Short mmCIF file of N, CA, C and O in Angstrom, two decimals:
data_model
loop_
_atom_site.label_atom_id
_atom_site.label_comp_id
_atom_site.label_asym_id
_atom_site.label_seq_id
_atom_site.Cartn_x
_atom_site.Cartn_y
_atom_site.Cartn_z
N UNK A 1 146.81 37.59 110.61
CA UNK A 1 145.54 38.34 110.07
C UNK A 1 144.57 37.47 111.24
O UNK A 1 144.37 36.20 110.92
N UNK A 2 143.52 38.14 111.76
CA UNK A 2 142.54 37.38 112.66
C UNK A 2 141.39 37.59 111.94
O UNK A 2 141.02 38.88 111.44
N UNK A 3 140.31 36.77 112.10
CA UNK A 3 139.22 37.27 111.44
C UNK A 3 138.31 37.74 112.70
O UNK A 3 138.56 37.48 113.84
N UNK A 4 137.40 38.74 112.43
CA UNK A 4 136.85 39.48 113.29
C UNK A 4 135.55 38.47 113.96
O UNK A 4 135.20 37.60 113.14
N UNK A 5 135.41 38.48 115.10
CA UNK A 5 134.29 37.58 115.58
C UNK A 5 132.88 38.41 115.16
O UNK A 5 132.72 39.50 115.16
N UNK A 6 132.22 37.34 114.95
CA UNK A 6 130.61 37.35 114.62
C UNK A 6 129.77 37.28 115.69
O UNK A 6 129.70 35.99 116.22
N UNK A 7 128.78 38.21 115.90
CA UNK A 7 128.07 38.15 117.10
C UNK A 7 126.65 37.64 116.44
O UNK A 7 125.97 38.32 115.63
N UNK A 8 126.07 36.41 116.86
CA UNK A 8 125.00 35.92 116.24
C UNK A 8 123.83 36.90 116.40
O UNK A 8 122.86 36.99 115.63
N UNK A 9 123.87 37.43 117.56
CA UNK A 9 122.76 38.38 117.67
C UNK A 9 122.45 39.56 116.98
O UNK A 9 121.40 39.82 116.52
N UNK A 10 123.71 39.93 116.79
CA UNK A 10 123.45 41.11 115.94
C UNK A 10 123.66 40.72 114.57
O UNK A 10 122.66 41.65 113.69
N UNK A 11 124.07 39.85 114.13
CA UNK A 11 123.64 39.52 112.68
C UNK A 11 122.26 39.07 112.74
O UNK A 11 121.55 39.58 111.33
N UNK A 12 121.52 38.74 113.28
CA UNK A 12 120.07 38.14 113.31
C UNK A 12 119.32 39.67 113.30
O UNK A 12 118.53 39.47 112.57
N UNK A 13 119.72 40.47 114.15
CA UNK A 13 118.78 41.75 114.03
C UNK A 13 119.06 42.24 112.81
O UNK A 13 118.18 43.22 112.28
N UNK A 14 120.30 42.36 112.43
CA UNK A 14 120.41 43.03 111.01
C UNK A 14 119.68 42.53 110.01
O UNK A 14 119.19 42.89 109.17
N UNK A 15 119.61 40.81 109.92
CA UNK A 15 118.92 40.43 108.76
C UNK A 15 117.46 40.58 109.08
O UNK A 15 116.66 40.56 108.02
N UNK A 16 117.16 40.66 110.09
CA UNK A 16 115.40 40.86 110.77
C UNK A 16 114.96 42.35 109.92
O UNK A 16 113.99 42.21 109.54
N UNK A 17 115.96 43.16 110.20
CA UNK A 17 115.37 44.57 110.04
C UNK A 17 115.37 44.84 108.29
O UNK A 17 114.78 45.33 107.60
N UNK A 18 116.49 44.20 107.78
CA UNK A 18 116.24 44.22 106.30
C UNK A 18 115.28 43.06 105.73
O UNK A 18 114.87 43.54 104.77
N UNK A 19 115.00 42.01 106.28
CA UNK A 19 113.69 41.39 105.88
C UNK A 19 112.60 42.05 105.93
O UNK A 19 111.57 41.92 105.11
N UNK A 20 112.42 43.00 107.21
CA UNK A 20 111.20 43.58 107.38
C UNK A 20 111.01 44.74 106.41
O UNK A 20 109.95 44.89 105.78
N UNK A 21 112.23 45.26 105.94
CA UNK A 21 112.04 46.55 105.02
C UNK A 21 111.32 45.89 103.51
O UNK A 21 110.92 46.47 102.97
N UNK A 22 111.88 44.60 103.04
CA UNK A 22 111.47 44.04 101.78
C UNK A 22 110.36 43.24 101.82
O UNK A 22 110.03 42.59 100.85
N UNK A 23 109.87 43.12 103.28
CA UNK A 23 108.58 41.77 103.17
C UNK A 23 107.21 42.59 102.28
O UNK A 23 106.91 41.70 101.57
N UNK A 24 107.22 43.58 102.29
CA UNK A 24 105.92 44.38 101.40
C UNK A 24 106.12 43.98 100.11
O UNK A 24 105.15 43.75 99.53
N UNK A 25 107.59 44.62 99.82
CA UNK A 25 108.06 44.43 98.36
C UNK A 25 107.44 43.06 97.76
O UNK A 25 107.15 42.83 96.84
N UNK A 26 108.28 42.29 98.53
CA UNK A 26 108.18 40.63 98.40
C UNK A 26 106.68 40.22 98.18
O UNK A 26 106.41 39.36 97.20
N UNK A 27 105.96 40.83 99.31
CA UNK A 27 104.41 40.00 99.25
C UNK A 27 104.03 40.63 97.64
O UNK A 27 102.94 39.99 96.96
N UNK A 28 104.14 41.90 97.76
CA UNK A 28 103.55 42.58 96.35
C UNK A 28 104.09 41.61 95.05
O UNK A 28 103.27 41.46 94.19
N UNK A 29 105.30 41.49 95.03
CA UNK A 29 105.93 41.02 93.78
C UNK A 29 105.03 39.52 93.80
O UNK A 29 104.73 38.69 92.60
N UNK A 30 104.75 38.89 94.97
CA UNK A 30 104.25 37.47 95.06
C UNK A 30 102.63 37.75 94.37
O UNK A 30 102.30 36.69 93.65
N UNK A 31 101.99 38.51 94.98
CA UNK A 31 100.50 38.58 94.56
C UNK A 31 100.52 38.96 93.23
O UNK A 31 99.43 38.43 92.53
N UNK A 32 101.39 40.02 92.56
CA UNK A 32 101.29 40.18 91.08
C UNK A 32 101.89 38.99 90.41
O UNK A 32 100.89 38.77 89.15
N UNK A 33 102.68 38.10 90.88
CA UNK A 33 103.01 37.06 90.18
C UNK A 33 101.87 36.05 89.96
O UNK A 33 101.41 35.25 89.09
N UNK A 34 101.21 35.76 91.05
CA UNK A 34 100.02 34.67 91.11
C UNK A 34 98.94 35.13 90.41
O UNK A 34 98.41 34.44 89.34
N UNK A 35 98.71 36.81 90.25
CA UNK A 35 97.58 37.26 89.24
C UNK A 35 97.85 36.85 88.01
O UNK A 35 96.97 36.76 87.26
N UNK A 36 99.08 37.22 87.37
CA UNK A 36 99.76 37.21 86.19
C UNK A 36 99.76 35.63 85.42
O UNK A 36 99.02 35.68 84.57
N UNK A 37 100.06 34.76 86.36
CA UNK A 37 99.93 33.39 85.98
C UNK A 37 98.41 33.11 85.91
O UNK A 37 98.06 32.28 84.97
N UNK A 38 97.51 33.09 86.88
CA UNK A 38 96.36 32.78 86.74
C UNK A 38 95.54 33.59 85.61
O UNK A 38 95.00 32.88 84.79
N UNK A 39 95.85 35.03 85.09
CA UNK A 39 95.29 35.28 84.01
C UNK A 39 95.73 34.83 82.98
O UNK A 39 95.04 34.66 81.69
N UNK A 40 96.96 34.44 82.69
CA UNK A 40 97.63 33.81 81.77
C UNK A 40 97.10 32.53 81.64
O UNK A 40 96.71 31.86 80.02
N UNK A 41 96.81 31.54 82.55
CA UNK A 41 95.98 30.34 82.22
C UNK A 41 94.70 30.43 81.82
O UNK A 41 93.93 29.57 80.98
N UNK A 42 93.71 31.60 82.58
CA UNK A 42 92.59 31.81 82.03
C UNK A 42 92.39 31.87 80.61
O UNK A 42 91.45 31.65 79.78
N UNK A 43 93.43 32.92 79.99
CA UNK A 43 93.32 33.38 78.52
C UNK A 43 93.65 32.17 77.77
O UNK A 43 93.20 31.97 76.94
N UNK A 44 94.60 31.36 78.29
CA UNK A 44 95.08 29.90 77.38
C UNK A 44 93.85 29.14 77.38
O UNK A 44 93.73 28.57 76.01
N UNK A 45 93.30 28.79 78.25
CA UNK A 45 92.30 27.92 78.59
C UNK A 45 90.86 28.50 77.60
O UNK A 45 90.06 27.62 77.23
N UNK A 46 90.54 29.70 77.69
CA UNK A 46 89.57 29.90 77.02
C UNK A 46 89.87 30.13 75.65
O UNK A 46 88.86 30.10 74.62
N UNK A 47 90.72 30.10 74.85
CA UNK A 47 90.99 30.10 73.57
C UNK A 47 91.27 28.60 73.11
O UNK A 47 91.31 28.71 71.63
N UNK A 48 91.36 27.84 73.93
CA UNK A 48 91.62 26.26 73.70
C UNK A 48 90.34 25.69 72.80
O UNK A 48 89.20 25.68 73.30
N UNK A 49 90.66 25.01 71.87
CA UNK A 49 89.57 24.20 71.05
C UNK A 49 89.78 22.94 71.34
O UNK A 49 90.55 22.38 71.41
N UNK A 50 88.56 22.22 71.10
CA UNK A 50 88.55 20.92 71.19
C UNK A 50 89.03 20.01 69.97
O UNK A 50 88.75 20.55 68.86
N UNK A 51 89.91 18.92 70.18
CA UNK A 51 90.10 18.11 69.09
C UNK A 51 88.84 17.42 68.48
O UNK A 51 87.73 17.24 68.88
N UNK A 52 88.97 17.51 67.03
CA UNK A 52 88.16 16.42 66.19
C UNK A 52 87.45 15.28 66.86
O UNK A 52 86.29 15.15 66.74
N UNK A 53 88.67 14.56 67.49
CA UNK A 53 88.43 13.00 67.98
C UNK A 53 87.06 13.45 69.39
O UNK A 53 86.52 12.58 69.67
N UNK A 54 87.49 14.51 70.09
CA UNK A 54 86.72 14.55 71.39
C UNK A 54 85.45 15.00 70.96
O UNK A 54 84.66 14.37 71.56
N UNK A 55 85.32 15.83 69.76
CA UNK A 55 83.61 16.18 69.46
C UNK A 55 83.13 14.93 68.74
O UNK A 55 81.89 14.95 68.87
N UNK A 56 83.81 14.17 68.22
CA UNK A 56 83.03 12.78 67.63
C UNK A 56 82.57 11.97 68.63
O UNK A 56 81.69 11.27 68.68
N UNK A 57 83.63 12.02 69.65
CA UNK A 57 83.38 11.00 70.74
C UNK A 57 82.06 11.40 71.51
O UNK A 57 81.18 10.63 71.96
N UNK A 58 81.95 12.94 71.68
CA UNK A 58 80.84 13.42 72.32
C UNK A 58 79.35 13.07 71.74
O UNK A 58 78.43 12.97 72.45
N UNK A 59 79.82 13.47 70.12
CA UNK A 59 78.51 13.35 69.74
C UNK A 59 77.96 11.83 69.66
O UNK A 59 77.02 11.56 69.31
N UNK A 60 78.98 10.84 69.52
CA UNK A 60 78.60 9.27 69.60
C UNK A 60 77.52 9.24 71.02
O UNK A 60 76.76 8.48 70.90
N UNK A 61 78.09 9.81 72.38
CA UNK A 61 77.54 9.56 73.25
C UNK A 61 76.06 10.07 73.44
O UNK A 61 75.55 9.72 74.58
N UNK A 62 76.28 11.28 72.77
CA UNK A 62 74.68 12.03 72.83
C UNK A 62 73.82 11.36 72.20
O UNK A 62 73.58 11.00 71.16
N UNK A 63 72.67 10.89 72.94
CA UNK A 63 71.62 10.36 72.58
C UNK A 63 70.37 11.23 71.86
O UNK A 63 70.02 12.43 72.42
N UNK A 64 69.98 10.80 70.68
CA UNK A 64 68.96 11.46 69.73
C UNK A 64 67.52 10.81 70.51
O UNK A 64 67.33 9.69 70.83
N UNK A 65 66.73 12.15 71.07
CA UNK A 65 65.54 11.56 71.77
C UNK A 65 64.73 10.72 70.79
O UNK A 65 64.48 11.25 69.78
N UNK A 66 63.82 9.55 71.23
CA UNK A 66 63.22 8.78 70.36
C UNK A 66 61.66 9.21 70.47
O UNK A 66 61.55 9.77 72.02
N UNK A 67 60.87 9.44 69.62
CA UNK A 67 59.41 10.00 70.00
C UNK A 67 58.47 8.89 69.41
O UNK A 67 58.56 8.06 68.72
N UNK A 68 57.79 8.44 70.48
CA UNK A 68 57.03 7.41 70.33
C UNK A 68 55.75 7.53 69.60
O UNK A 68 54.78 8.65 69.99
N UNK A 69 55.48 7.15 68.30
CA UNK A 69 54.56 7.09 67.56
C UNK A 69 53.09 6.92 67.96
O UNK A 69 52.42 7.63 67.71
N UNK A 70 52.90 5.81 68.59
CA UNK A 70 51.75 5.64 69.37
C UNK A 70 51.20 6.83 70.38
O UNK A 70 50.16 7.09 70.15
N UNK A 71 51.97 7.30 70.93
CA UNK A 71 51.49 8.23 72.12
C UNK A 71 51.28 9.44 71.05
O UNK A 71 50.03 10.33 71.52
N UNK A 72 51.85 9.78 70.18
CA UNK A 72 51.77 10.98 68.97
C UNK A 72 50.31 10.69 68.17
O UNK A 72 49.37 11.69 68.57
N UNK A 73 49.85 9.37 68.04
CA UNK A 73 48.69 9.43 67.56
C UNK A 73 47.69 9.56 68.23
O UNK A 73 46.53 9.87 68.22
N UNK A 74 47.94 8.71 69.68
CA UNK A 74 46.83 8.94 70.86
C UNK A 74 46.83 10.51 71.14
O UNK A 74 45.27 10.72 71.12
N UNK A 75 47.58 11.26 71.03
CA UNK A 75 47.36 12.45 71.49
C UNK A 75 46.46 13.49 70.47
O UNK A 75 45.48 13.97 70.51
N UNK A 76 46.96 13.00 69.30
CA UNK A 76 45.96 13.57 68.05
C UNK A 76 44.34 13.17 68.29
O UNK A 76 43.68 13.97 67.75
N UNK A 77 44.57 11.80 68.41
CA UNK A 77 42.83 11.51 68.57
C UNK A 77 42.12 12.07 69.58
O UNK A 77 41.19 12.77 69.35
N UNK A 78 42.89 12.37 70.65
CA UNK A 78 42.45 13.36 71.97
C UNK A 78 42.10 14.44 71.35
O UNK A 78 41.18 15.04 71.91
N UNK A 79 42.98 14.97 70.72
CA UNK A 79 42.88 16.64 70.32
C UNK A 79 41.54 16.84 69.55
O UNK A 79 40.53 17.40 69.52
N UNK A 80 41.39 15.64 68.39
CA UNK A 80 40.41 15.60 67.50
C UNK A 80 39.06 15.47 68.04
O UNK A 80 38.00 16.00 67.46
N UNK A 81 38.91 14.69 69.13
CA UNK A 81 37.82 14.32 69.76
C UNK A 81 37.14 15.46 70.80
O UNK A 81 36.06 15.71 71.24
N UNK A 82 38.12 16.08 71.64
CA UNK A 82 37.62 17.12 72.55
C UNK A 82 37.97 18.85 72.08
O UNK A 82 38.72 19.00 71.67
N UNK A 83 37.04 19.50 72.37
CA UNK A 83 37.06 20.96 72.26
C UNK A 83 37.91 21.71 72.76
O UNK A 83 38.83 22.63 72.60
N UNK A 84 37.89 20.94 74.19
CA UNK A 84 38.78 22.03 75.24
C UNK A 84 40.31 21.62 75.01
O UNK A 84 40.81 22.47 75.24
N UNK A 85 40.58 20.21 74.51
CA UNK A 85 41.87 20.09 74.23
C UNK A 85 42.49 20.70 73.07
O UNK A 85 43.32 21.07 72.81
N UNK A 86 41.62 20.91 71.88
CA UNK A 86 41.77 21.69 71.05
C UNK A 86 42.35 22.89 70.99
O UNK A 86 43.17 23.49 70.82
N UNK A 87 41.16 23.61 72.29
CA UNK A 87 41.65 25.19 72.50
C UNK A 87 43.14 24.92 73.19
O UNK A 87 43.67 26.13 73.31
N UNK A 88 43.36 24.16 74.06
CA UNK A 88 44.54 23.97 75.00
C UNK A 88 45.45 24.02 74.04
O UNK A 88 46.80 24.82 74.44
N UNK A 89 45.41 23.03 72.68
CA UNK A 89 46.62 23.15 71.86
C UNK A 89 46.72 24.50 71.22
O UNK A 89 47.93 25.07 71.05
N UNK A 90 45.96 25.03 70.77
CA UNK A 90 45.99 26.43 70.28
C UNK A 90 46.40 27.70 70.81
O UNK A 90 47.35 28.26 70.45
N UNK A 91 46.03 27.55 72.09
CA UNK A 91 46.63 28.54 73.13
C UNK A 91 48.22 27.97 73.42
O UNK A 91 48.97 29.22 73.56
N UNK A 92 48.46 26.71 73.53
CA UNK A 92 49.80 26.70 73.67
C UNK A 92 50.81 27.14 72.44
O UNK A 92 51.87 27.31 72.54
N UNK A 93 50.33 26.84 71.50
CA UNK A 93 51.14 27.21 70.17
C UNK A 93 51.04 28.75 69.78
O UNK A 93 51.98 29.41 69.63
N UNK A 94 49.91 29.46 70.48
CA UNK A 94 49.87 30.97 70.05
C UNK A 94 50.94 31.74 71.36
O UNK A 94 51.73 32.59 70.82
N UNK A 95 50.92 31.10 72.45
CA UNK A 95 51.90 31.60 73.33
C UNK A 95 52.50 30.25 74.28
O UNK A 95 51.88 29.83 75.31
N UNK A 96 53.65 29.98 73.82
CA UNK A 96 54.21 29.03 74.79
C UNK A 96 54.51 29.27 76.07
O UNK A 96 54.92 28.43 76.77
N UNK A 97 54.83 30.69 76.33
CA UNK A 97 55.09 30.64 77.49
C UNK A 97 54.41 31.09 78.56
O UNK A 97 54.53 31.59 79.68
N UNK A 98 53.20 31.12 78.25
CA UNK A 98 51.98 31.21 79.05
C UNK A 98 51.57 29.88 80.07
O UNK A 98 51.83 28.98 79.76
N UNK A 99 51.30 30.29 81.25
CA UNK A 99 51.35 29.16 82.23
C UNK A 99 50.02 28.42 81.96
O UNK A 99 48.85 28.96 81.94
#
């Protein structure tokens, strides 16, 4: 029994036409897979809650602003001494978004 001879050119031509048929399907499967994976990871990370240790570490590093008491007293003195400054403070209290 003899083995049939295999022509490499014919084998390449048949494999190329078969690959060409399924190239679009393969590409679409690849795109759907990437889209599905990214959607799954986004969903996972959007529902992830931080650990309590991470929260306490961030709270420790967050600085509480310090208010200079001397500056507050000086501003209050200036406000009491000047009518235009009193008007400015009243306008700012009435409408803080006014320019």
